[in-house]
Amino acid sequence: GTPASQHSFRFGTSYDDQFLYVGVSVTDSSPFHAADHIARERDAIQIVLDARPDPVRSSITNDYMEAVFAGTLRQVLIAWLVPGAVKEDPVLSLFLPPLPEGTRQAAARTADGYTAELAVPRKWLDERQKGPWSAVRMNVSVQDVSREADTPVSTWWRPSRFGSSQAMPIPGSGTFVKQ
């Protein structure tokens, strides 16, 4: 990993009749992807998708542990994407459900960092919205681990609704409407 000011990322979304796709490209001059570390201890991409209907999708949860105890984290998709093999995270497996059946993911190193793609089945989106999906709330973050630092640095596209960032989130921020 590099200092937070020396990495950046961009992402895009699209969909078809079977999947919602999220692609992320990270620029990082020295990514850290040690295979003997769990995703939270490596440079990683985190994608959070909430496909529940409004108004619950647009709500804000101000505290991560509150979201854990209320079961909110088990109702959304949280994917950690890293190049290479990933050790199972014994802590996150207690709080997060497995990715929905049929989810596809891939990540690879590039000349200037790494990329990742996530394909979420339409069936999961439709089940969450109790009918054909029309909108999702999404956030993307990049976690950067410095070999010298103890604490990873996360850069969020939008302030985290689960209290992981300095700024307060705006209700409904990061909502993508299907067109």
Coordinates of C-alpha atoms in Angstrom, one line a residue:
G1 CA 0.0 0.0 0.0
T2 CA 0.9 3.6 -0.3
P3 CA -0.1 6.7 1.6
A4 CA -3.8 7.6 1.1
S5 CA -2.9 10.6 -0.9
Q6 CA -1.0 8.4 -3.5
H7 CA -3.8 6.1 -4.4
S8 CA -7.1 6.7 -6.3
F9 CA -9.9 4.7 -7.8
R10 CA -12.8 4.9 -10.3
F11 CA -15.7 2.7 -10.8
G12 CA -18.6 2.1 -13.2
T13 CA -21.9 0.2 -13.1
S14 CA -24.1 -1.4 -15.7
Y15 CA -26.8 -4.1 -15.8
D16 CA -28.4 -6.6 -18.1
D17 CA -31.3 -9.1 -17.7
Q18 CA -29.2 -11.3 -15.3
F19 CA -26.8 -9.2 -13.3
L20 CA -25.9 -5.8 -11.9
Y21 CA -22.2 -5.2 -12.6
V22 CA -19.7 -3.0 -10.7
G23 CA -16.2 -2.6 -12.0
V24 CA -13.5 -0.8 -10.0
S25 CA -10.0 0.3 -11.0
V26 CA -7.5 1.2 -8.4
T27 CA -4.2 3.1 -9.1
D28 CA -1.7 2.3 -6.4
S29 CA 2.1 2.2 -7.0
S30 CA 2.7 -0.4 -4.3
P31 CA -0.4 -2.6 -3.6
F32 CA -0.2 -5.0 -0.7
H33 CA -1.8 -8.3 -1.4
A34 CA -0.1 -10.9 0.8
A35 CA -1.9 -14.2 0.5
D36 CA -1.4 -15.0 4.1
H37 CA -3.6 -12.1 5.2
I38 CA -7.4 -11.7 5.3
A39 CA -9.0 -9.1 3.0
R40 CA -9.3 -6.5 5.9
E41 CA -5.5 -6.7 6.3
R42 CA -4.7 -6.1 2.6
D43 CA -5.2 -3.5 0.0
A44 CA -8.8 -4.2 -1.0
I45 CA -12.0 -2.9 -2.6
Q46 CA -15.2 -3.0 -0.6
I47 CA -18.6 -2.7 -2.3
V48 CA -21.7 -2.2 -0.3
L49 CA -25.1 -2.7 -2.0
D50 CA -28.5 -2.2 -0.4
A51 CA -31.3 -3.3 -2.7
R52 CA -34.1 -3.0 -0.1
P53 CA -37.1 -0.8 -1.0
D54 CA -37.3 2.8 0.3
P55 CA -37.5 4.3 2.8
V56 CA -35.3 1.7 4.6
R57 CA -32.7 1.7 1.8
S58 CA -32.2 5.5 2.2
S59 CA -31.9 5.4 6.0
I60 CA -28.7 6.2 7.8
T61 CA -27.2 3.9 10.4
N62 CA -24.7 6.0 12.5
D63 CA -22.9 3.2 14.2
Y64 CA -21.3 0.1 12.7
M65 CA -22.0 -2.0 15.8
E66 CA -25.6 -0.8 15.9
A67 CA -25.9 -2.1 12.3
V68 CA -24.4 -5.4 13.4
F69 CA -26.8 -5.9 16.4
A70 CA -29.9 -4.7 14.5
G71 CA -29.1 -7.2 11.7
T72 CA -28.8 -4.5 9.0
L73 CA -25.5 -5.8 7.8
R74 CA -27.1 -9.2 7.1
Q75 CA -29.7 -7.5 4.8
V76 CA -27.2 -5.8 2.5
L77 CA -24.4 -7.2 0.3
I78 CA -20.9 -6.4 1.4
A79 CA -18.1 -7.7 -0.9
W80 CA -14.4 -7.5 -0.2
L81 CA -12.5 -7.9 -3.5
V82 CA -8.7 -8.5 -3.7
P83 CA -6.4 -10.1 -6.3
G84 CA -5.4 -13.7 -5.5
A85 CA -6.5 -16.2 -2.9
V86 CA -8.2 -14.8 0.2
K87 CA -8.2 -16.4 3.7
E88 CA -11.6 -16.6 5.3
D89 CA -12.1 -13.8 7.8
P90 CA -13.4 -15.4 11.1
V91 CA -14.7 -12.1 12.4
L92 CA -16.6 -10.8 9.3
S93 CA -18.1 -14.3 8.8
L94 CA -19.9 -13.8 12.1
F95 CA -21.6 -10.6 11.0
L96 CA -21.9 -10.8 7.2
P97 CA -23.9 -13.3 5.2
P98 CA -22.2 -15.1 2.3
L99 CA -22.5 -13.4 -1.1
P100 CA -25.8 -14.2 -2.9
E101 CA -25.9 -17.4 -4.8
G102 CA -24.7 -16.9 -8.3
T103 CA -22.6 -13.8 -7.5
R104 CA -19.5 -13.6 -9.6
Q105 CA -16.3 -11.8 -8.7
A106 CA -12.9 -11.3 -10.1
A107 CA -9.8 -9.2 -9.2
A108 CA -6.4 -8.9 -10.8
R109 CA -3.3 -6.9 -10.5
T110 CA -2.5 -4.4 -13.3
A111 CA 0.6 -2.4 -14.2
D112 CA -0.5 0.5 -12.1
G113 CA -2.5 -1.1 -9.3
Y114 CA -5.4 -3.6 -9.5
T115 CA -9.0 -4.0 -10.8
A116 CA -12.0 -5.9 -9.6
E117 CA -15.5 -6.8 -11.0
L118 CA -18.6 -7.9 -9.2
A119 CA -21.7 -9.3 -10.8
V120 CA -24.8 -9.5 -8.5
P121 CA -27.7 -11.7 -9.7
R122 CA -30.9 -9.9 -10.6
K123 CA -32.8 -12.5 -8.6
W124 CA -31.2 -11.2 -5.4
L125 CA -32.1 -7.6 -6.3
D126 CA -35.7 -8.6 -7.1
E127 CA -36.1 -10.6 -3.9
R128 CA -34.9 -7.6 -1.8
Q129 CA -37.3 -5.2 -3.6
K130 CA -40.2 -7.8 -3.6
G131 CA -40.5 -7.3 -7.4
P132 CA -38.4 -6.1 -10.3
W133 CA -35.6 -4.0 -8.9
S134 CA -35.6 -0.3 -9.7
A135 CA -32.9 1.2 -7.6
V136 CA -29.9 0.2 -5.4
R137 CA -27.9 2.2 -2.9
M138 CA -24.2 1.6 -3.4
N139 CA -20.9 2.7 -1.8
V140 CA -17.4 1.8 -2.9
S141 CA -14.3 2.1 -0.9
V142 CA -10.6 1.3 -1.3
Q143 CA -8.6 0.2 1.7
D144 CA -4.9 0.9 1.5
V145 CA -2.5 -0.9 3.9
S146 CA 0.9 0.4 4.4
R147 CA 3.5 -2.1 5.4
E148 CA 4.7 0.4 8.0
A149 CA 1.3 1.4 9.5
D150 CA -0.9 -0.6 11.8
T151 CA -4.2 0.9 10.7
P152 CA -5.5 0.6 7.1
V153 CA -6.7 3.8 5.4
S154 CA -10.1 3.7 3.7
T155 CA -11.1 6.1 0.9
W156 CA -14.9 6.1 0.4
W157 CA -16.8 7.3 -2.6
R158 CA -19.5 8.6 -0.3
P159 CA -19.4 8.9 3.5
S160 CA -20.2 5.5 5.0
R161 CA -23.7 5.1 6.4
F162 CA -22.3 2.8 9.0
G163 CA -20.1 5.3 10.8
S164 CA -16.8 4.4 9.2
S165 CA -15.9 7.8 7.9
Q166 CA -15.3 11.3 9.3
A167 CA -18.2 13.0 7.4
M168 CA -21.9 12.3 8.0
P169 CA -23.7 10.5 5.2
I170 CA -26.7 12.0 3.5
P171 CA -29.9 9.9 3.5
G172 CA -30.2 8.1 0.2
S173 CA -26.7 9.1 -1.0
G174 CA -25.2 6.7 -3.5
T175 CA -28.6 5.6 -4.9
F176 CA -28.6 4.4 -8.5
V177 CA -31.9 4.3 -10.3
K178 CA -32.4 1.8 -13.1
Q179 CA -33.3 3.5 -16.4

